[in-house]
Short mmCIF file of C-alpha atoms in Angstrom, two decimals:
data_model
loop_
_atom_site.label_atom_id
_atom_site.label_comp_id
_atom_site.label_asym_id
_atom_site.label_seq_id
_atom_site.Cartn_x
_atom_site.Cartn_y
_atom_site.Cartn_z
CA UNK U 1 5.80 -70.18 -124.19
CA UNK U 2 2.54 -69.47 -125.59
CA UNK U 3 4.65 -69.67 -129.14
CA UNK U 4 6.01 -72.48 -128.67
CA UNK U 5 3.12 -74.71 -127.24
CA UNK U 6 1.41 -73.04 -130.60
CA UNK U 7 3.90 -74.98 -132.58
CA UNK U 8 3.22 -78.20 -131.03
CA UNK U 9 0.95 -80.47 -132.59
CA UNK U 10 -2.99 -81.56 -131.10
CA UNK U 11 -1.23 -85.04 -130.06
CA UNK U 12 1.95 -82.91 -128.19
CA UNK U 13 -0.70 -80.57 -126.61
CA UNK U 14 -2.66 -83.40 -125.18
CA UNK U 15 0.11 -85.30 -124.24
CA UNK U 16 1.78 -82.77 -121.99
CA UNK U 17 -2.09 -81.42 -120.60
CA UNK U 18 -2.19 -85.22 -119.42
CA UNK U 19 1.27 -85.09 -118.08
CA UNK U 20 -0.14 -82.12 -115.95
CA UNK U 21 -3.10 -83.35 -114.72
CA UNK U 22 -1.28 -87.03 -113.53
CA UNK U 23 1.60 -84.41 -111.85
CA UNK U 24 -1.51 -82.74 -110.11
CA UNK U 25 -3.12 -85.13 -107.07
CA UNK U 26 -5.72 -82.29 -106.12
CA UNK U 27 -6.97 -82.43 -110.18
CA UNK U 28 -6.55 -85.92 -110.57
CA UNK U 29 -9.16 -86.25 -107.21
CA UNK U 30 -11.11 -84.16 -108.30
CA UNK U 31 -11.48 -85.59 -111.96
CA UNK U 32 -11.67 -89.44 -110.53
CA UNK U 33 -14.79 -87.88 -108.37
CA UNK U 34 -16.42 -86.52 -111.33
CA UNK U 35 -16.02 -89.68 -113.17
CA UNK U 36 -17.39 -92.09 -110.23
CA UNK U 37 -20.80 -89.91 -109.90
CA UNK U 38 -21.53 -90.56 -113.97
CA UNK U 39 -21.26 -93.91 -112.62
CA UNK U 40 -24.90 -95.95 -111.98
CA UNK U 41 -23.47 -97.06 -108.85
CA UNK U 42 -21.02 -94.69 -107.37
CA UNK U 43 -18.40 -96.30 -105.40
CA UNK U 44 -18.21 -94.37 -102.53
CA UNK U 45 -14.80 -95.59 -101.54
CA UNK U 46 -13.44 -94.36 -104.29
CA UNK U 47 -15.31 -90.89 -103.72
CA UNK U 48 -13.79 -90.81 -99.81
CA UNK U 49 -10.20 -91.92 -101.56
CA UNK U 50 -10.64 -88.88 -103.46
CA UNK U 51 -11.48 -86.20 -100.64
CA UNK U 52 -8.96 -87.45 -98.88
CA UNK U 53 -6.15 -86.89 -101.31
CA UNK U 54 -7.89 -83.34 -102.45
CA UNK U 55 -7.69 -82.53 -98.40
CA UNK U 56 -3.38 -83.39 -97.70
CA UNK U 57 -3.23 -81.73 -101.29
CA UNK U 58 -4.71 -78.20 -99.66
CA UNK U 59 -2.94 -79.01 -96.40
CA UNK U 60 0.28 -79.64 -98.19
CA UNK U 61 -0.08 -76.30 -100.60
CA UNK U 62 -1.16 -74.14 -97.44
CA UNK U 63 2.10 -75.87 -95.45
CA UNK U 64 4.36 -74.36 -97.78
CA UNK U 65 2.51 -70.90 -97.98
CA UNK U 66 3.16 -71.13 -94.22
CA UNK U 67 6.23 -72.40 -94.02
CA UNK U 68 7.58 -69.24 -96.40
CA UNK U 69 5.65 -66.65 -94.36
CA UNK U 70 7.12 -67.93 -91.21
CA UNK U 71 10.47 -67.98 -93.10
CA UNK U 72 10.68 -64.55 -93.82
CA UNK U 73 9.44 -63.47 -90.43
CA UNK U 74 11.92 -65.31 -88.42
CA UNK U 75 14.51 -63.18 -91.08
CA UNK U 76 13.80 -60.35 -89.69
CA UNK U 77 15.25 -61.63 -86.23
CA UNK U 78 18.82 -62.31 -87.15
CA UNK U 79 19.88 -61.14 -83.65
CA UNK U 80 17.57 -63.88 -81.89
CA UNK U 81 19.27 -66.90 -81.16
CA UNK U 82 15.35 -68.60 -80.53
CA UNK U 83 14.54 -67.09 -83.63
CA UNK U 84 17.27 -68.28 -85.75
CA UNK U 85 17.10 -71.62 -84.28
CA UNK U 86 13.19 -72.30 -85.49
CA UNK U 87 14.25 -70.64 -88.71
CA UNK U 88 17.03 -73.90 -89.29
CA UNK U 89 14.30 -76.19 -88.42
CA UNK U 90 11.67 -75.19 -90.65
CA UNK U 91 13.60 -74.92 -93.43
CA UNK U 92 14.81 -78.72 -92.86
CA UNK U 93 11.71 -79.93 -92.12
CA UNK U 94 9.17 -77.15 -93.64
CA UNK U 95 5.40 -79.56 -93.00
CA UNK U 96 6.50 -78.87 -89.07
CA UNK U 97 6.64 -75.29 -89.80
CA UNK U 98 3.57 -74.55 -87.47
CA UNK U 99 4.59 -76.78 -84.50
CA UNK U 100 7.71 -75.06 -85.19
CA UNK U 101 6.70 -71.58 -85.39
CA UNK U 102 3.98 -72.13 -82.43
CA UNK U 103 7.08 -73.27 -80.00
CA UNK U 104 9.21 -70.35 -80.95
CA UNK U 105 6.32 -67.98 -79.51
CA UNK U 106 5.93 -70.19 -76.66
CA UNK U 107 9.41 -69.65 -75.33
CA UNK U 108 9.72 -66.45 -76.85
CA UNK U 109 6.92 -64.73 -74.77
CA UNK U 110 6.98 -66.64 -72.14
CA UNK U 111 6.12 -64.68 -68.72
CA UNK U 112 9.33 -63.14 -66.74
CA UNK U 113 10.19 -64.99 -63.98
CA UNK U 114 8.83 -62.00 -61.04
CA UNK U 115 12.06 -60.19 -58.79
CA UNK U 116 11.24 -59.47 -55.33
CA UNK U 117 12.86 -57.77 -52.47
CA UNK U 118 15.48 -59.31 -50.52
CA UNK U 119 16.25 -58.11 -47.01
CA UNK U 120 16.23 -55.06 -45.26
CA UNK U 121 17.78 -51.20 -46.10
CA UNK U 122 21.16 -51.58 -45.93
CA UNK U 123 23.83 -49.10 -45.97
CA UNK U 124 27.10 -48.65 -47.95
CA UNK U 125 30.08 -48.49 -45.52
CA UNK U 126 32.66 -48.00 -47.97
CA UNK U 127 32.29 -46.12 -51.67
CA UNK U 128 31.45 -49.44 -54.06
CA UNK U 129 29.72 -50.83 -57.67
CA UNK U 130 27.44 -53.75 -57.50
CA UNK U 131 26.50 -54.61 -61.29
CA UNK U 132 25.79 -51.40 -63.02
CA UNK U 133 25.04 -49.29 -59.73
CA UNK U 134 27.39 -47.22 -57.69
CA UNK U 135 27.07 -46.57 -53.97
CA UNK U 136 29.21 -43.99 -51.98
CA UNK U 137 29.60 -44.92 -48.42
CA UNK U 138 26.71 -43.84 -46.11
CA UNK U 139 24.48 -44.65 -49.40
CA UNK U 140 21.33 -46.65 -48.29
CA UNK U 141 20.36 -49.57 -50.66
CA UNK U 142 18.54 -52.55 -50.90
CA UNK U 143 18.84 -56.35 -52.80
CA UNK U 144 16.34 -57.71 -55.05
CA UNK U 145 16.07 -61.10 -56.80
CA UNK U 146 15.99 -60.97 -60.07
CA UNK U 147 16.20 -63.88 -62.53
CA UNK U 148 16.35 -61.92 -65.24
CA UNK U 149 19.30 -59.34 -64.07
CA UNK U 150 22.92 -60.63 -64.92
CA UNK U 151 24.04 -62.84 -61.72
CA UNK U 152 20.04 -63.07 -60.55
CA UNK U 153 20.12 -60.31 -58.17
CA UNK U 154 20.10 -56.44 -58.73
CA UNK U 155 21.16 -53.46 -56.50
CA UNK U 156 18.38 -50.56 -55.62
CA UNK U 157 20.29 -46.98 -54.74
CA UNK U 158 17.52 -45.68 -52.21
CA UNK U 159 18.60 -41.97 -52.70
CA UNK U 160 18.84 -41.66 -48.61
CA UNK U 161 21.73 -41.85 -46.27
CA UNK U 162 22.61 -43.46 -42.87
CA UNK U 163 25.28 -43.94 -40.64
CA UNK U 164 28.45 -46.22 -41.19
CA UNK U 165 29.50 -48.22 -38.57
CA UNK U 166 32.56 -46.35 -38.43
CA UNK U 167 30.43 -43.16 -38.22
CA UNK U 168 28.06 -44.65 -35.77
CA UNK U 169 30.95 -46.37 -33.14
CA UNK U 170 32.44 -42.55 -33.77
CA UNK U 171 28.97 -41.50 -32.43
CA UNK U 172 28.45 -43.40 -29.41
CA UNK U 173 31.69 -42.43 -28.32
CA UNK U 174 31.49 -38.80 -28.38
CA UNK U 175 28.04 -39.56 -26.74
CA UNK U 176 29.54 -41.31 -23.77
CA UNK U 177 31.92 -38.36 -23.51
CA UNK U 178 29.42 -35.77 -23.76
CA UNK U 179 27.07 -37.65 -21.33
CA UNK U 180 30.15 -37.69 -19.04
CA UNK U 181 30.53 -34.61 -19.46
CA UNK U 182 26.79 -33.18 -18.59
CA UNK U 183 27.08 -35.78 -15.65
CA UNK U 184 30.28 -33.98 -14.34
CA UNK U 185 28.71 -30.77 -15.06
CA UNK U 186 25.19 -31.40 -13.29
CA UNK U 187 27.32 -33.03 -10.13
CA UNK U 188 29.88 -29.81 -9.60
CA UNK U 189 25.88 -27.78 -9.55
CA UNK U 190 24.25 -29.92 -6.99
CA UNK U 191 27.55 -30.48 -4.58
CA UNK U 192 27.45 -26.53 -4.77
CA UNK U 193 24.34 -26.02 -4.27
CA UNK U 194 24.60 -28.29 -1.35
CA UNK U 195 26.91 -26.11 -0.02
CA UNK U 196 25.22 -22.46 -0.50
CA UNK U 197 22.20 -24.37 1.19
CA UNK U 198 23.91 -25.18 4.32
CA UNK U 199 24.98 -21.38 4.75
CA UNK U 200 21.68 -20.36 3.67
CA UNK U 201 20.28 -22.49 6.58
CA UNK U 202 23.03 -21.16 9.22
CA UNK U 203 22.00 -17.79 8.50
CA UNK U 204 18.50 -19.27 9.17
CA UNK U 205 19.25 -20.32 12.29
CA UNK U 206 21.30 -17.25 13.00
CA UNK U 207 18.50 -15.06 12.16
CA UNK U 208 16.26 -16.90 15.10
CA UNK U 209 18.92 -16.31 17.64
CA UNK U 210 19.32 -12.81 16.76
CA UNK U 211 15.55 -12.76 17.16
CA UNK U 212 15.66 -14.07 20.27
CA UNK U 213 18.23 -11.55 21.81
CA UNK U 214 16.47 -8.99 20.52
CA UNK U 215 13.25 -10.04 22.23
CA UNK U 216 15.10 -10.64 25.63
CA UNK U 217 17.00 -6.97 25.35
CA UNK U 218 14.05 -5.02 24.80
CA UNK U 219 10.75 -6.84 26.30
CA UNK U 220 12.69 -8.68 28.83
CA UNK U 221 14.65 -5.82 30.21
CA UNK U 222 18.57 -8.16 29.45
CA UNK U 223 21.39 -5.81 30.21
CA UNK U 224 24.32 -5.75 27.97
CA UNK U 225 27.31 -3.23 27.62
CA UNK U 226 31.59 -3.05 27.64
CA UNK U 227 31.56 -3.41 31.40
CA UNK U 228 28.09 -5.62 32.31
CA UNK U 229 29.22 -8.28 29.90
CA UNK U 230 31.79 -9.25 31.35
CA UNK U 231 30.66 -9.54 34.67
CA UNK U 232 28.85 -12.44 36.19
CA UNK U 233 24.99 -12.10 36.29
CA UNK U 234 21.94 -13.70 38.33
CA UNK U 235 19.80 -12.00 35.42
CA UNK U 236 17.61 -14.82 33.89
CA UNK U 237 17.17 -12.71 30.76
CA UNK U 238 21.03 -11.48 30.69
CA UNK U 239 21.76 -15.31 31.42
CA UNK U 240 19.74 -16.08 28.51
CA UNK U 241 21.19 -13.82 26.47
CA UNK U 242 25.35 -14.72 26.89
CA UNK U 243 24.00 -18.17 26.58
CA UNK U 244 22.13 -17.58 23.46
CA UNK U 245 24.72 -15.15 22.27
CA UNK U 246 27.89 -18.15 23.19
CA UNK U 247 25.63 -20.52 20.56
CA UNK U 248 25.35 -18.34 18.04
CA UNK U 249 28.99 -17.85 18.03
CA UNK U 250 29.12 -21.51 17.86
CA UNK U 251 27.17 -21.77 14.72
CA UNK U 252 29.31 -19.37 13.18
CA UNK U 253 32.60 -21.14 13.98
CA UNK U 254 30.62 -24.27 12.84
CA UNK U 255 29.55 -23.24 9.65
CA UNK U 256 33.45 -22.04 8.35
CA UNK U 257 36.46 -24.15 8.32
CA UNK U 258 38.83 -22.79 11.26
CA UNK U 259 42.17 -24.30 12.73
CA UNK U 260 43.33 -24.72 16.17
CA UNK U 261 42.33 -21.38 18.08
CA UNK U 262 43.67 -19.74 20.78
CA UNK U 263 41.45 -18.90 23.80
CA UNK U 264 41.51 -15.22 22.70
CA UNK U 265 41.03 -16.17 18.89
CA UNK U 266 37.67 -18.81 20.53
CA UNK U 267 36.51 -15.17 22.22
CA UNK U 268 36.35 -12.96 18.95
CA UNK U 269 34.76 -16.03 17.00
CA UNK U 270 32.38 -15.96 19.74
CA UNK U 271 31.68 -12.43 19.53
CA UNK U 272 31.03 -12.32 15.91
CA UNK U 273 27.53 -13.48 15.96
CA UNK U 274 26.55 -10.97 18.66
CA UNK U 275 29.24 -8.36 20.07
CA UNK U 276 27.56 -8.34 24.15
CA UNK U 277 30.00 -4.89 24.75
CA UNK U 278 27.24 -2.35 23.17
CA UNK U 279 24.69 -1.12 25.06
CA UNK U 280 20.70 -1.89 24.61
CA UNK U 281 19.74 0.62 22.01
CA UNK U 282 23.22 -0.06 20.25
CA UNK U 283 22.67 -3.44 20.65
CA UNK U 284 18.79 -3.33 19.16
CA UNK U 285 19.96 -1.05 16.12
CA UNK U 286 22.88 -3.78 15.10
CA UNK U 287 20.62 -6.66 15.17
CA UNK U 288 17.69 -5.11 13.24
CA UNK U 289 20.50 -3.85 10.52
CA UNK U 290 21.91 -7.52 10.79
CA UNK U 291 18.79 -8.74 10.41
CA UNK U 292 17.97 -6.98 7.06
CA UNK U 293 21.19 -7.13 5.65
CA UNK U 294 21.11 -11.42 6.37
CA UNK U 295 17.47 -11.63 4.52
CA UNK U 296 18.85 -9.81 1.80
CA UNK U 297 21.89 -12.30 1.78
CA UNK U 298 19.35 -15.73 2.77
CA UNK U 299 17.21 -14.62 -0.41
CA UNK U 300 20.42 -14.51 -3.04
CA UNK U 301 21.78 -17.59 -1.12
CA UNK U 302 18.16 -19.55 -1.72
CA UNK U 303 17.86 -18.42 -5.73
CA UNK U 304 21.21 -19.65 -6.18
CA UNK U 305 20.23 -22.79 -5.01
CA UNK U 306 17.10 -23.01 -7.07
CA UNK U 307 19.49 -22.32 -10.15
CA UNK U 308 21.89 -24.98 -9.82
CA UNK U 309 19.55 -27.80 -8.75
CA UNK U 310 17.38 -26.41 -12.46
CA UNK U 311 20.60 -26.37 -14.00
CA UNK U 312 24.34 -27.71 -14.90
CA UNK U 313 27.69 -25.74 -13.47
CA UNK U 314 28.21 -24.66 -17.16
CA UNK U 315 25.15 -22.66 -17.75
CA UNK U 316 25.09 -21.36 -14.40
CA UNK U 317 28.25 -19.73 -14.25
CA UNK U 318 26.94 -18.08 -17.78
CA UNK U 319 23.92 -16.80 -16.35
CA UNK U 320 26.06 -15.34 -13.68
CA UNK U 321 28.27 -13.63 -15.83
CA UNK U 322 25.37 -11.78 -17.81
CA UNK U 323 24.45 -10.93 -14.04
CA UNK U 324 27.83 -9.50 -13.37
CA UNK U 325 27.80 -7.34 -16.35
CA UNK U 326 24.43 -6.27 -15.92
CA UNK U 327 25.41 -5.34 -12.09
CA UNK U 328 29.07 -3.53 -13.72
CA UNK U 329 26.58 -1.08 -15.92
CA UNK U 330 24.66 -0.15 -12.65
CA UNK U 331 28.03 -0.32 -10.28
CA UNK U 332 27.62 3.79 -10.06
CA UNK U 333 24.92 5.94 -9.01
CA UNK U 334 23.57 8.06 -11.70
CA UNK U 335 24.31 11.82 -11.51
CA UNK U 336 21.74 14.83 -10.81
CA UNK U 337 19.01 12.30 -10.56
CA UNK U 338 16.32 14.52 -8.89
CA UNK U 339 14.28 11.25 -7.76
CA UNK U 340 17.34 9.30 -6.62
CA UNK U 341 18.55 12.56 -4.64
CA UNK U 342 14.98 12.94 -2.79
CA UNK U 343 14.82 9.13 -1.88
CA UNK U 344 18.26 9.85 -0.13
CA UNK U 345 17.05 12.77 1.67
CA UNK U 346 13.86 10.87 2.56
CA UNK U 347 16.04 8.04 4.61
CA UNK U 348 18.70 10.61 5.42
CA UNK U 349 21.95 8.87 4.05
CA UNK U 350 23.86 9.63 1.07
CA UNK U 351 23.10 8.91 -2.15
CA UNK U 352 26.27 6.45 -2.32
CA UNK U 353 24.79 4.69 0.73
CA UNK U 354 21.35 4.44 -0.72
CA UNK U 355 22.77 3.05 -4.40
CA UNK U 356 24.83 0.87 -2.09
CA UNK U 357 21.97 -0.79 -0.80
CA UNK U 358 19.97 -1.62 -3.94
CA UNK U 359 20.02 -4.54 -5.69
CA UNK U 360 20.58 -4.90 -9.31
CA UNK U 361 16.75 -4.51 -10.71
CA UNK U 362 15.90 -1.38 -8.01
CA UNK U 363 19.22 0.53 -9.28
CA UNK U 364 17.69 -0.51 -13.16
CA UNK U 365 14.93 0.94 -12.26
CA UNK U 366 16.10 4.44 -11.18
CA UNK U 367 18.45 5.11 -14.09
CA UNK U 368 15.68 3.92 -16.50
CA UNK U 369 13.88 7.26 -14.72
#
């Protein structure tokens, strides 16, 4: 080029530098200035005309340096629909290239619309995919709004478990059964321990009339014996005695369950509570051996109560079974036990007869010796 504008003549040169400078606004301005200040009057019109045009000339110039920056950013976007649509209108229209550019931002980074929770923990009552998340059944979860998720709502997998309502009907149906159940149970243990109670309070009430003729045999001087009972008396104490005797008989037939008795089957009922054919001392002996042997009875008869009104049927007949083994390892005395053997001698009875008359805890207590 250099060459060839070499070869051209001084006229050519000039020519085409003036053909430049006219195809040049900014230059032009800025020449038509310079000539108006050599002026004596400068027309300042002319100097505003020429500012002007110098100004759109740097505004155009730095448009199109924009413009082809913003070009070959929004290239690197193919993917981005937003991005590719600014690109198509800058390149038609390439002066708007900064309104252009500055609305692409605006929707581009615009702020995210906010999700927030929807509802309470819910749980999954069959196995089940919302969106991209899978529950199982019994899965807790809960709903959140989301504009921005696919569909505008999005699924949160707690990572707990709960009850379906198949599981929880299933529930309060073998509750009601079970509460039946215990309500059965606890009813059988108080009906029977209604029942030990009222033969713990006969043998109360025996107990006090046995008492009784005991107190009017040997302080009151009451005569009893095979032949003098069954002979009529003017004895207040013997009175007192048959009568007291007759009642307690009465309790006794009251307290079981008999049929229709015969006037000799009424007798022997009768007699059970206190048989008036031995004599004093015999009779004295009996009742105190009666006596013990009904406290003993009164005292299993009262914790039995206490058990089943602190307890239902169920458990109560398994605490009575550990009793009953415990009682089959102690059924037999032990043998050559020196300190058994001299407690024997002591009362004069047998060792059989003495093991006979323990309880459970005193027979325990000798074999641990």
């Amino acid at each position: 080029m250099q060459q060839k504008e070499e070869q051209m003549g001084l006229l050519a040169r000039l020519g085409k530098g003036i053909q430049n400078l006219r195809s040049d606004p900014e230059r032009m301005a800025r020449l038509q200035m310079g000539f108006n200040t050599m002026r004596l009057n400068p027309d300042p019109n002319i100097a505003a005309n020429a500012a002007n045009t110098i100004k759109m000339a740097q505004q155009k110039r730095q448009s199109g340096v924009d413009a082809n920056s913003t070009i070959a950013y929004l290239n690197t976007m193919p993917n981005n629909p937003l991005a590719q649509q600014a690109l198509k209108a800058i390149q038609a229209n390439p002066a708007m290239a900064k309104d252009i550019f500055s609305s692409f931002l605006s929707n581009q980074f615009k702020p995210r619309a906010m999700s927030k929770n929807i509802g309470s923990i819910q749980t999954a009552q069959t196995d089940m995919t919302v969106g991209d998340t899978q529950l199982k059944a019994g899965d807790q979860y809960t709903i959140t709004y989301d504009p921005n998720a696919n569909g505008g709502y999005s699924v949160t997998n707690l990572g707990t478990s709960g009850l379906t309502q198949a599981e929880e009907a299933t529930l309060a149906s073998k509750t009601e059964i079970d509460l039946a159940d215990r309500l059965a149970d606890r009813k059988i243990a108080t009906d029977l321990s209604k029942d030990l109670f009222k033969q713990y309070d006969s043998l109360d009430k025996q107990a006090a009339s046995l008492q009784e003729i005991r107190n009017l045999i040997a302080n009151e001087g009451a005569i009893t014996g095979p032949i003098r009972s069954r002979l009529p008396t003017f004895d207040a104490a013997t009175q007192s005695l048959r009568t007291i005797a007759n009642q307690l008989g009465i309790q006794i037939i009251n307290s079981a369950t008999f049929g229709a008795l015969s006037a000799t089957e009424l007798r022997l009922a009768l007699e059970t509570g206190f048989p008036q054919n031995l004599g004093p001392k015999a009779a004295v002996e009996y009742i105190d051996k009666k006596l013990a042997a009904q406290a003993k009875l009164r005292s299993e008869l009262l914790k039995k109560v206490n058990k089943l009104q602190a307890m239902p049927f169920s458990q109560y007949t398994s605490e009575l079974q550990d009793e009953l083994e415990q009682e089959s390892m102690v059924a037999m005395p032990p043998k050559n036990n020196q300190k058994l053997n001299a407690a024997a001698l002591a009362q004069g009875v047998t060792v059989a007869e003495l093991w006979a008359d323990m309880n459970t805890a005193q027979r325990q207590a000798f074999i641990g010796n």
